[in-house]
Coordinates of N, CA and C in Angstrom, one line a residue:
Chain A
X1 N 73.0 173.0 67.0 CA 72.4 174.0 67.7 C 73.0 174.2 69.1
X2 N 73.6 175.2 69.6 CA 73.7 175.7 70.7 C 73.0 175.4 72.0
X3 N 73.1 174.7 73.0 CA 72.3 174.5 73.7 C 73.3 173.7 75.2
X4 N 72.1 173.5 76.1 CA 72.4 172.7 77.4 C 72.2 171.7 77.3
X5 N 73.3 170.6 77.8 CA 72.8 169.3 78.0 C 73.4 168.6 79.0
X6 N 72.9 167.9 79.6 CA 72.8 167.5 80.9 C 72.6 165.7 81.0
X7 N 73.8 165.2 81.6 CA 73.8 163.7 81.5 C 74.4 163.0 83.1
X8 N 73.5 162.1 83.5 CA 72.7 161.6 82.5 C 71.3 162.2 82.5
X9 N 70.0 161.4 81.8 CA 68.8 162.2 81.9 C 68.0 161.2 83.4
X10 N 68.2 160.3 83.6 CA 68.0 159.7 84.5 C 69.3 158.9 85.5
X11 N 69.4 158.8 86.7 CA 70.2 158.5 87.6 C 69.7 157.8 88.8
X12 N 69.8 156.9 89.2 CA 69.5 156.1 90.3 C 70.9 155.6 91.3
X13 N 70.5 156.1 92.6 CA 71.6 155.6 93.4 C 71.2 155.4 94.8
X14 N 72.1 154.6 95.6 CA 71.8 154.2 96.5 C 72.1 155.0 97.8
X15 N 70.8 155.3 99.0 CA 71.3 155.5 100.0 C 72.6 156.0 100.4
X16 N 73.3 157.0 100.7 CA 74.7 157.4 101.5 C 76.2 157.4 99.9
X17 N 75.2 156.5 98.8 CA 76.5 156.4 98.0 C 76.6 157.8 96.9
X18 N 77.8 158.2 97.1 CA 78.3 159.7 96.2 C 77.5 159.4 95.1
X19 N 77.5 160.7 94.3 CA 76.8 160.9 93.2 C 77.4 162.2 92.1
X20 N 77.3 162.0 91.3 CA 77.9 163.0 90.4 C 77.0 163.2 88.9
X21 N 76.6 164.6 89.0 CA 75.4 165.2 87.7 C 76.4 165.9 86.7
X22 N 76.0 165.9 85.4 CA 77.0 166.7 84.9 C 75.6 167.6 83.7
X23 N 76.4 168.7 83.7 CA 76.0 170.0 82.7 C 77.1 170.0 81.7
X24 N 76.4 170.6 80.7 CA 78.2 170.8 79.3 C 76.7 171.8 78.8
X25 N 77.7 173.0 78.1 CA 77.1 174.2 77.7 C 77.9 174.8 76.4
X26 N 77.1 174.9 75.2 CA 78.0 175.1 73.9 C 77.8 176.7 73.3
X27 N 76.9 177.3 74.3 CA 76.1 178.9 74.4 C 77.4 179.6 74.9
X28 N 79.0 178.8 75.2 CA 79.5 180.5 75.9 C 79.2 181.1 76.8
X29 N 78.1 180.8 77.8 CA 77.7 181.5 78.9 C 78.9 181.4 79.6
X30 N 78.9 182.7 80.6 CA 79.8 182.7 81.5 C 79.2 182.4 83.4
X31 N 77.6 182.3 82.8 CA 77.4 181.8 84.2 C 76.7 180.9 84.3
X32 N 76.7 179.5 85.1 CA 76.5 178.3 85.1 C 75.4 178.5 86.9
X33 N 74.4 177.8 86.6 CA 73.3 177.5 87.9 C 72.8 176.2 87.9
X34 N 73.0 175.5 89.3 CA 72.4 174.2 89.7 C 70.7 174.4 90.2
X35 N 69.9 174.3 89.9 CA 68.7 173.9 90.5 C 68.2 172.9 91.1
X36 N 67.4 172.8 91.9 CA 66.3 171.3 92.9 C 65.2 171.8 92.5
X37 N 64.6 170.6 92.1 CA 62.9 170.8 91.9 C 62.6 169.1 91.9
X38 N 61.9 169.5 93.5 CA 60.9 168.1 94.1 C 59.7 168.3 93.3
X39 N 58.8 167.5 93.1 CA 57.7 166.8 92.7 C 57.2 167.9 93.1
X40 N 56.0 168.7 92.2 CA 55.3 169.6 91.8 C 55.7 171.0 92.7
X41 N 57.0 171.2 92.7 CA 57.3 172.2 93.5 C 58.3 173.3 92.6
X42 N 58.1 174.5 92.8 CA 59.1 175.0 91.5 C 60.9 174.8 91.9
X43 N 61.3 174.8 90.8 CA 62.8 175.0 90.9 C 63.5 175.8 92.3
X44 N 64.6 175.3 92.7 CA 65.2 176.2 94.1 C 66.7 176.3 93.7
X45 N 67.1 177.6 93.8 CA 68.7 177.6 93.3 C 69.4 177.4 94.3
X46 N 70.3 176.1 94.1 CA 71.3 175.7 95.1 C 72.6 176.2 95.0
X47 N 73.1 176.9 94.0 CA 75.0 177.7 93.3 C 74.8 177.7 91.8
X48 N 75.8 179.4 91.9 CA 76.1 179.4 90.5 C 77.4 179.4 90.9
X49 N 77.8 179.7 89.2 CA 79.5 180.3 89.1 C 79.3 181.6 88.2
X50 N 80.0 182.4 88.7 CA 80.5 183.0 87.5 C 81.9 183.1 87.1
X51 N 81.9 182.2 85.7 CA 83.2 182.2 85.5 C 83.7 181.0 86.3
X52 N 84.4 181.7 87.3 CA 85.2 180.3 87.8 C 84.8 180.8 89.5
X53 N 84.3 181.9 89.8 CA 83.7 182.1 91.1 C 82.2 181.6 91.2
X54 N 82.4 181.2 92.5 CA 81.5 179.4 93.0 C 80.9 181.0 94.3
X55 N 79.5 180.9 94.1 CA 78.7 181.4 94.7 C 77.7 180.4 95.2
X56 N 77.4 180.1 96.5 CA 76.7 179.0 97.3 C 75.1 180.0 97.9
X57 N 74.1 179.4 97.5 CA 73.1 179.8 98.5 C 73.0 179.5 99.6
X58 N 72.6 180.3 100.7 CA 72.7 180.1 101.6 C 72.2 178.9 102.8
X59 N 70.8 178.5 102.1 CA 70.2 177.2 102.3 C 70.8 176.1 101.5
X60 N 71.5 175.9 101.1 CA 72.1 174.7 100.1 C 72.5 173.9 101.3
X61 N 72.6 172.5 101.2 CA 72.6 171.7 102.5 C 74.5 171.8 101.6
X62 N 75.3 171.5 102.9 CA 76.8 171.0 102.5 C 77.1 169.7 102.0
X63 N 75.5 168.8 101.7 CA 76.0 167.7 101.0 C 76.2 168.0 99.6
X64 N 75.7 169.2 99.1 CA 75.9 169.6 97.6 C 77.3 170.1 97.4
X65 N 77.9 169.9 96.5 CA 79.0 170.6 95.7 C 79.4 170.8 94.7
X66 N 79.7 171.3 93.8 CA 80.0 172.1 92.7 C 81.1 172.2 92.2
X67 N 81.3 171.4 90.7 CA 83.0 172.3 90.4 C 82.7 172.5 88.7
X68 N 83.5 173.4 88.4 CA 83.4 174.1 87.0 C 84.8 174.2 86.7
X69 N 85.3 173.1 85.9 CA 86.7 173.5 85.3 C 87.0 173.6 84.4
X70 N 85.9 174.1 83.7 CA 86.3 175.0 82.1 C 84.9 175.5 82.0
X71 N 85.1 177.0 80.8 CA 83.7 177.7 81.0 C 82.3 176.7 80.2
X72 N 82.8 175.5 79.9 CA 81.6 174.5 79.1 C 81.1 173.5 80.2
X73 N 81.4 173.0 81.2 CA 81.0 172.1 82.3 C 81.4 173.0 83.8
X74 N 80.0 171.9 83.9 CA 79.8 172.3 85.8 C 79.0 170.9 86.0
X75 N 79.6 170.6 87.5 CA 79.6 169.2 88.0 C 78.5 169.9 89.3
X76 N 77.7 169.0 89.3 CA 76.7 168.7 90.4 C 77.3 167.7 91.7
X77 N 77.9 167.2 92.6 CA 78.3 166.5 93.5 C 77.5 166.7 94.6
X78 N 76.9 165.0 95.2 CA 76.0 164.9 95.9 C 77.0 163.8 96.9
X79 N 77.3 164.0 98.2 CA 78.3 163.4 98.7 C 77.7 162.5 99.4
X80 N 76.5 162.4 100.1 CA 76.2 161.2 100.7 C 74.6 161.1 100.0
X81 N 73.8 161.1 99.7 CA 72.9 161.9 98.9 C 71.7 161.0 100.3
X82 N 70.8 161.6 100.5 CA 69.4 160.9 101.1 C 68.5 161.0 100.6
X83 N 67.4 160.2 100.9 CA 65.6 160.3 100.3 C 65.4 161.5 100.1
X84 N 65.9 162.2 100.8 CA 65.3 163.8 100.4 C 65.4 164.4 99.4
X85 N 67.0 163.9 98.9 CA 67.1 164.4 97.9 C 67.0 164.3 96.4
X86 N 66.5 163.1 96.3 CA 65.3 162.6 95.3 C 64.7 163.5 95.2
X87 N 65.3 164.1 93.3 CA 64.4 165.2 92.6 C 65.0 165.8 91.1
X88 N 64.5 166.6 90.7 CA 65.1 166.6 89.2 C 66.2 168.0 89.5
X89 N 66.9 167.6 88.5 CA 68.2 168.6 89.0 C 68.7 169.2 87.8
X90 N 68.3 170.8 87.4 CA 68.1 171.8 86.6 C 69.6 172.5 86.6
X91 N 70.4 172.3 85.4 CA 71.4 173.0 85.3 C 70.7 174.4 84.3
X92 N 71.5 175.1 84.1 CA 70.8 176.9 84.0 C 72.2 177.4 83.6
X93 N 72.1 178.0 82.2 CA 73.3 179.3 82.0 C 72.7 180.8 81.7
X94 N 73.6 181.3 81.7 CA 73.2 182.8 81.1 C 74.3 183.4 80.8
X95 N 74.3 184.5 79.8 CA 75.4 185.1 79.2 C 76.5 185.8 80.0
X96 N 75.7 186.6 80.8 CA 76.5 187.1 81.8 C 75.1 187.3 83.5
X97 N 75.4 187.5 84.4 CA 74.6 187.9 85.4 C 73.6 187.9 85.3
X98 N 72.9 189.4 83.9 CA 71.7 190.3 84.3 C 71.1 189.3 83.2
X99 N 71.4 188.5 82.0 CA 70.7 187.6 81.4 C 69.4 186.8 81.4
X100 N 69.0 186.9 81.0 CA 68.1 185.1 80.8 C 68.4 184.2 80.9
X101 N 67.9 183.2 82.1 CA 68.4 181.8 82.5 C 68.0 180.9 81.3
X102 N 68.9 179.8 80.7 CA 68.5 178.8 79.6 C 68.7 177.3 80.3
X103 N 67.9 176.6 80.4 CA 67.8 175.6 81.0 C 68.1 174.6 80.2
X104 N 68.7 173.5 81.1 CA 69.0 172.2 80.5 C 67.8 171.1 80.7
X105 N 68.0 169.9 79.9 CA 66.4 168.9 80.3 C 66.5 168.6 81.3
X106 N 67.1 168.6 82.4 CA 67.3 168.0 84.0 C 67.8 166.7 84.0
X107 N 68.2 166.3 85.0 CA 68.7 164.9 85.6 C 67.4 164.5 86.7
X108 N 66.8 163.4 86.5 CA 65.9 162.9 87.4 C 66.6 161.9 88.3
X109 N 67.2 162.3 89.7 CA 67.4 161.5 90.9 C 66.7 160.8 90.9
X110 N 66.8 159.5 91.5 CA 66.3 158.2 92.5 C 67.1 157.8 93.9
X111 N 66.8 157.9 95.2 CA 67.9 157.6 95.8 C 67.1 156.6 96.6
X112 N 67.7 155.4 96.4 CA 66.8 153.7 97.0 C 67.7 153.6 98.2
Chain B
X1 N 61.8 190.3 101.3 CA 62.0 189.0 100.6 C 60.9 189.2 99.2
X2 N 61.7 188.8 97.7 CA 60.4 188.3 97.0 C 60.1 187.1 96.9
X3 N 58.8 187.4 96.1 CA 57.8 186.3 96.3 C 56.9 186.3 94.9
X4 N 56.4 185.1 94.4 CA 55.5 184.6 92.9 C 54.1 183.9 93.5
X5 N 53.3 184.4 93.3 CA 51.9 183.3 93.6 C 51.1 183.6 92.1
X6 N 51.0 181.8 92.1 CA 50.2 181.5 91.4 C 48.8 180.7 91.7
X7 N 48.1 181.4 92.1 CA 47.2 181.0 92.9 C 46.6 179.7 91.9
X8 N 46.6 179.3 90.8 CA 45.5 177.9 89.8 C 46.6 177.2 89.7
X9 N 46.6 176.2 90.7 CA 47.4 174.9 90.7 C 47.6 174.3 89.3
X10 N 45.7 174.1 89.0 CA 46.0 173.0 87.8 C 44.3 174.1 87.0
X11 N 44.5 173.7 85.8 CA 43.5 173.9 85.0 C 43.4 173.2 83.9
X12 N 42.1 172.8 83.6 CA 41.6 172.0 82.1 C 40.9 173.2 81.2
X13 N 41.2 173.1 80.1 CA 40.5 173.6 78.9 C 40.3 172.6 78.0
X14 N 39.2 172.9 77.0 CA 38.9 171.7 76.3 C 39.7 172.8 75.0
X15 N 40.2 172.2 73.9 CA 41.0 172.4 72.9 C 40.4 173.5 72.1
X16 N 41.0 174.7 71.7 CA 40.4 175.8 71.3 C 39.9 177.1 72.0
X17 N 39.6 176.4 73.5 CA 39.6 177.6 74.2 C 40.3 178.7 74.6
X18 N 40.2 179.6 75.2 CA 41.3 180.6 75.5 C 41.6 179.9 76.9
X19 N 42.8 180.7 77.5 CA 42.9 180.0 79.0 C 43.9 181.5 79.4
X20 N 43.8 181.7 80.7 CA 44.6 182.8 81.1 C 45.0 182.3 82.3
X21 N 46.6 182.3 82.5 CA 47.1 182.0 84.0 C 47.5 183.5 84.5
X22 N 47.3 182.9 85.6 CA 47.8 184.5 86.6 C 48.8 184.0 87.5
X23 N 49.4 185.9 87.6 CA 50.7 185.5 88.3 C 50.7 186.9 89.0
X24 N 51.0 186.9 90.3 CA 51.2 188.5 90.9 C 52.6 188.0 91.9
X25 N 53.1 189.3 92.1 CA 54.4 188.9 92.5 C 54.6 189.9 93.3
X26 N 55.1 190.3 94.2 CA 55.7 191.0 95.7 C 57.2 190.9 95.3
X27 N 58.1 192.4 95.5 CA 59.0 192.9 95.7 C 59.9 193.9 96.0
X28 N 60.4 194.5 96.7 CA 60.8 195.9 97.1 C 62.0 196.4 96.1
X29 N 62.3 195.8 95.5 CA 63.1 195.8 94.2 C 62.3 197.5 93.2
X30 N 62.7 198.4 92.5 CA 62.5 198.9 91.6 C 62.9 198.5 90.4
X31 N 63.7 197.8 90.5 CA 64.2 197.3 88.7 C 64.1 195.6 89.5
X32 N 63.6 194.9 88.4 CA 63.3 193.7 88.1 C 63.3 193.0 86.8
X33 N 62.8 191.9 86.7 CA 62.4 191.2 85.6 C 61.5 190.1 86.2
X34 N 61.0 189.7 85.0 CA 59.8 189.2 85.3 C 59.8 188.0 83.9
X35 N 59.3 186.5 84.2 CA 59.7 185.9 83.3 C 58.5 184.4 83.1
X36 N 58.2 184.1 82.3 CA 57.5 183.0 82.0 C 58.0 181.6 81.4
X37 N 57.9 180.4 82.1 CA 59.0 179.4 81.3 C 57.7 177.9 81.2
X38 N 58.2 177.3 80.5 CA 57.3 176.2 80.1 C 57.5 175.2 80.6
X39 N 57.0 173.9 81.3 CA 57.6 172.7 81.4 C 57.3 171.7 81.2
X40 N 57.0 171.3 80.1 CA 56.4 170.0 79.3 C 56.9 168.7 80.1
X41 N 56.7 167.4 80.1 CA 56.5 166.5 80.5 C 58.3 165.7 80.8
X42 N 58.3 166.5 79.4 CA 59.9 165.9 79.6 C 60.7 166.3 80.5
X43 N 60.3 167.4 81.5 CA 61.0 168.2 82.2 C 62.1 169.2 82.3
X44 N 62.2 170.0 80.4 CA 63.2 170.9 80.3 C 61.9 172.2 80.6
X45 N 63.1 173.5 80.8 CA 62.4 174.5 81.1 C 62.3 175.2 80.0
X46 N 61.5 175.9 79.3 CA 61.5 176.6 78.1 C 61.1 177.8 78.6
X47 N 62.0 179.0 78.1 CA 62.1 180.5 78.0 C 60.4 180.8 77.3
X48 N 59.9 182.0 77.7 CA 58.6 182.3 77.2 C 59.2 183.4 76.7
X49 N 59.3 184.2 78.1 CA 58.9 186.1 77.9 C 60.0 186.3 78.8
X50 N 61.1 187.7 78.6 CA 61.3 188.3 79.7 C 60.7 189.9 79.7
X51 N 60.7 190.2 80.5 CA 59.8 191.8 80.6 C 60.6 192.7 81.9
X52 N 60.9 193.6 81.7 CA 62.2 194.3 82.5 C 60.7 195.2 83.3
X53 N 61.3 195.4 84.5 CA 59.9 196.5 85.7 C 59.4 197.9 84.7
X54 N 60.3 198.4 84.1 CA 60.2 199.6 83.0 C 59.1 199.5 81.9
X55 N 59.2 198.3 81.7 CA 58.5 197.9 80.2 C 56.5 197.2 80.3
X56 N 55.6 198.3 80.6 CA 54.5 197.8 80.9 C 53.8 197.5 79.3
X57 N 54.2 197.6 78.3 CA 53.9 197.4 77.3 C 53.1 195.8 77.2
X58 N 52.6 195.6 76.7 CA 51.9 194.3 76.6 C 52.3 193.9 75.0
X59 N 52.5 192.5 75.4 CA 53.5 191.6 74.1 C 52.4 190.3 73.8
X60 N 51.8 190.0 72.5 CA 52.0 189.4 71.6 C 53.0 188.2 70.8
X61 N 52.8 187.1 70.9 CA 53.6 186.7 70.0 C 52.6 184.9 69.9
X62 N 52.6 185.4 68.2 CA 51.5 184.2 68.1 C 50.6 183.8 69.0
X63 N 50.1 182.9 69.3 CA 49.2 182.5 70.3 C 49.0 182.8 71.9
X64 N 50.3 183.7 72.2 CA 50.6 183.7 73.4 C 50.0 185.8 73.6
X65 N 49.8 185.7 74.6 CA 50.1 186.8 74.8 C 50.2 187.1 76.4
X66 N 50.8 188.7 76.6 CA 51.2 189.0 78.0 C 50.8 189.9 78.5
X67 N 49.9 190.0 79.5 CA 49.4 191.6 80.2 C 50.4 191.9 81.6
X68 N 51.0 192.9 81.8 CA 52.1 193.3 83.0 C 51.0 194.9 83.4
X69 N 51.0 194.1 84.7 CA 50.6 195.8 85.1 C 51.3 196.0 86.3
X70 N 52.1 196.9 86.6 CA 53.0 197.1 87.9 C 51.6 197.4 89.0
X71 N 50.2 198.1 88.5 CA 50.1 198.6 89.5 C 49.2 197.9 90.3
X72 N 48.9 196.8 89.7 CA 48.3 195.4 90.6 C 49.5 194.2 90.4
X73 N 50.8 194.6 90.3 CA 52.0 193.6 90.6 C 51.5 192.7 89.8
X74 N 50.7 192.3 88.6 CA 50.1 190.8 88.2 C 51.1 191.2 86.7
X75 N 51.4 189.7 86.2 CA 52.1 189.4 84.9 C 51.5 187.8 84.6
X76 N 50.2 187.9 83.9 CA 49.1 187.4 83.7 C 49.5 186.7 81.8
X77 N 49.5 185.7 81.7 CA 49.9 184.8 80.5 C 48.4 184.5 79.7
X78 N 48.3 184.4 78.6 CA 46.9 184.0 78.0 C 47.8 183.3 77.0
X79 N 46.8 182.2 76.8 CA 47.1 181.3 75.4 C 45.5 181.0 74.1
X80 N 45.6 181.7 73.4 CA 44.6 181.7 72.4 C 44.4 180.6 72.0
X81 N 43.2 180.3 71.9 CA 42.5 179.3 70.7 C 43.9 177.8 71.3
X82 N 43.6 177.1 72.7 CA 44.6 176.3 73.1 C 44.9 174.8 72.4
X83 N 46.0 174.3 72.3 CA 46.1 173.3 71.8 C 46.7 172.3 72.6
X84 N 46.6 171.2 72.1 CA 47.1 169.6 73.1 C 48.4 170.1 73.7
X85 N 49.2 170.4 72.4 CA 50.6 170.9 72.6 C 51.3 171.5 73.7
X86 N 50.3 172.0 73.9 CA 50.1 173.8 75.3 C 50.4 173.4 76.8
X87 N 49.8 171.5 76.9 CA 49.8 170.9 78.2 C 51.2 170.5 78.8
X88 N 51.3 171.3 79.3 CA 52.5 171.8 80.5 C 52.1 171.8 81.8
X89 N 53.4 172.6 82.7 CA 53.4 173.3 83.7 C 54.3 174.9 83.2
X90 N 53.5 175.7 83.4 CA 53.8 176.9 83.4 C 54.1 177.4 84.7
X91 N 55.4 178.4 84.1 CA 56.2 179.0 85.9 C 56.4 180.3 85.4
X92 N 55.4 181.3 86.5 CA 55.9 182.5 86.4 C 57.2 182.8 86.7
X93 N 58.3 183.8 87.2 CA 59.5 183.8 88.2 C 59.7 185.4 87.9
X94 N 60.2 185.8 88.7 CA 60.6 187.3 89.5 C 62.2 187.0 89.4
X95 N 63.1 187.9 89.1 CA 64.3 188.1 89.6 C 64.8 189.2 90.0
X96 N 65.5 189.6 90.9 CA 66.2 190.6 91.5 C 67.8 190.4 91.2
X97 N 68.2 191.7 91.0 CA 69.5 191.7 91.2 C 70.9 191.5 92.2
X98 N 71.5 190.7 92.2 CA 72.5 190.4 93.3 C 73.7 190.9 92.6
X99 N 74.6 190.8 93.2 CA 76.1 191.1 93.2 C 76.6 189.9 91.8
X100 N 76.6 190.2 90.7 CA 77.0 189.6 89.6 C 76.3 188.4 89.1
X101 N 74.9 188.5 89.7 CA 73.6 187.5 89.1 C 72.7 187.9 89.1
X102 N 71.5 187.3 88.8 CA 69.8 187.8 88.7 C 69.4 186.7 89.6
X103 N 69.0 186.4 90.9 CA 68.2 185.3 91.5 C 67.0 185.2 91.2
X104 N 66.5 184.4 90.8 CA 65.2 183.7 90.1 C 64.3 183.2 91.0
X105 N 63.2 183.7 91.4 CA 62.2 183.1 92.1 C 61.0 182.7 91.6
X106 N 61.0 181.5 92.1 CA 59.7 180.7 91.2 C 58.5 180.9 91.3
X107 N 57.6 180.8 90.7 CA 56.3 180.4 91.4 C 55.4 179.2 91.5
X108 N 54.7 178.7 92.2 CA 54.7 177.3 91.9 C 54.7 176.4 91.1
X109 N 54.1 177.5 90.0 CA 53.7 176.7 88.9 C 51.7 176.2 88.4
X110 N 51.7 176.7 87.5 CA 50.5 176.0 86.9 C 50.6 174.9 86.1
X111 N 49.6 174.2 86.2 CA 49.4 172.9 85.5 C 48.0 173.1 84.6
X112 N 48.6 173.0 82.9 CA 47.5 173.1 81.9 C 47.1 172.2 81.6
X113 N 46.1 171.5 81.4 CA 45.9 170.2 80.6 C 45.0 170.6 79.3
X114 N 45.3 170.5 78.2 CA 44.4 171.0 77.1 C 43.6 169.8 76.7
X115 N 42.5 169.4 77.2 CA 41.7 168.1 76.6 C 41.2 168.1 75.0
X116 N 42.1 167.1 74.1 CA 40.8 167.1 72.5 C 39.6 167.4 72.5

C-alpha cells in the first residue's frame, strides 16, 4: 500500500545533542511537510518542499532543518534540540500544492 | 490572519449515541478548503473530508456526516449511532492558498471518548 512512514516511531535524546527524524513516501507526492504538535495542541507547520524548493515558515525556530534528496525522503534535523522541543513530529505529503495533506504516524520526541 | 475554533475540548458519549463536533472558521480568503482529520491514540492523522469554499453541499458517508454553511462559517462533523472505535481526537483545519502550497490551519482539536 502506498503510504508515509516515518522512523523512528519513538526517539529519545539528550539535551543540546543533534537529532535526526526521517520521512520516506511511496505516494509520488511532490510535496513533503514537517509538522510540531505539543501535547494537546494542534499540529504547527515548520517547512515544506516542493520538489526540491525548501520553503521555511516564518516562526520555525533556526534549530530546525530540513533536507530532501530525492522526491521519496525528507530529513527533519534538530541541531541542538531543548525541552521545548519535546513533541510529536508530523511528516505530511501531497500530490502537488492545492492537494490534500496525507500524514505519516509521527515521531514522538523526548529530550532528557 | 485565519483562524479554526473548536470550542468542545473533550466530549463523552455513551456508545450508540449521536455526537456532533463543531467547527467555525474565520478567513478573508474566497476560495478555501476546509478539512476534517482523525487522531486516534496512535498518533497518525487520518484524512476525513475535504470540501472546497464553492461546495455547500452536505456529504454523507456511512456514519459520518458533514453540514458546511459558509454563511455562519461553521463545518460541523456528526458521527451516527457512535462506536468505541470513533474515540479520537478530531481536528477541523482551514487552508488557504500560498504561492505553490495550501497552509493548513488547525484547530485545536476535539477529544471523543465513546464509553460501552
Amino acid at each position: 500500500d502506498a503510504m508515509v512512514i516515518q522512523n523512528p516511531r519513538y526517539q529519545v535524546t539528550q539535551f543540546g545533542k543533534p537529532v535526526t527524524l526521517s520521512c520516506s513516501q511511496t505516494l509520488n507526492h511532490n510535496v513533503m511537510y514537517w509538522y510540531q504538535q505539543k501535547s494537546s495542541q494542534a499540529p504547527k507547520l515548520l517547512f515544506h518542499y516542493y520538489d526540491k524548493d525548501f520553503n521555511n515558515e516564518a516562526d520555525t525556530p533556526d534549530n530546525f532543518q530540513s533536507r530532501r534528496p530525492n522526491t521519496s525522503f525528507c530529513f527533519l534535523d534538530i541541531r541542538s534540540p531543548g525541552l521545548g522541543d519535546a513533541a510529536m513530529y508530523l511528516c505530511a505529503t501531497s500530490r502537488d500544492g492545492q492537494e490534500t495533506q496525507y500524514f505519516g504516524p509521527g515521531t514522538r520526541l523526548l529530550v532528557l | 490572519a485565519q483562524k479554526v475554533t473548536q470550542a468542545q475540548t473533550e466530549i463523552s458519549v455513551v456508545e450508540k449515541e449521536d455526537v456532533t463536533l463543531d467547527c467555525v472558521y474565520e478567513t478573508r480568503d474566497t476560495t478555501y478548503y476546509l478539512f476534517w482529520y482523525k487522531q486516534p491514540p496512535s498518533g497518525e492523522l487520518v484524512f476525513l473530508i475535504r470540501r472546497n469554499s464553492f461546495d455547500e453541499q452536505n456529504e454523507i458517508s456511512g456514519r459520518y456526516s458533514w453540514n458546511f454553511q459558509k454563511s455562519t462559517s461553521s463545518f460541523n462533523f456528526t458521527i451516527t449511532a457512535s462506536q468505541v472505535v470513533d474515540s479520537a481526537v478530531y481536528f477541523c483545519a482551514l487552508s488557504e492558498a500560498r504561492r505553490g502550497y495550501q497552509k493548513v490551519t488547525f484547530g485545536i482539536g476535539t477529544k471523543l471518548q465513546v464509553i460501552p
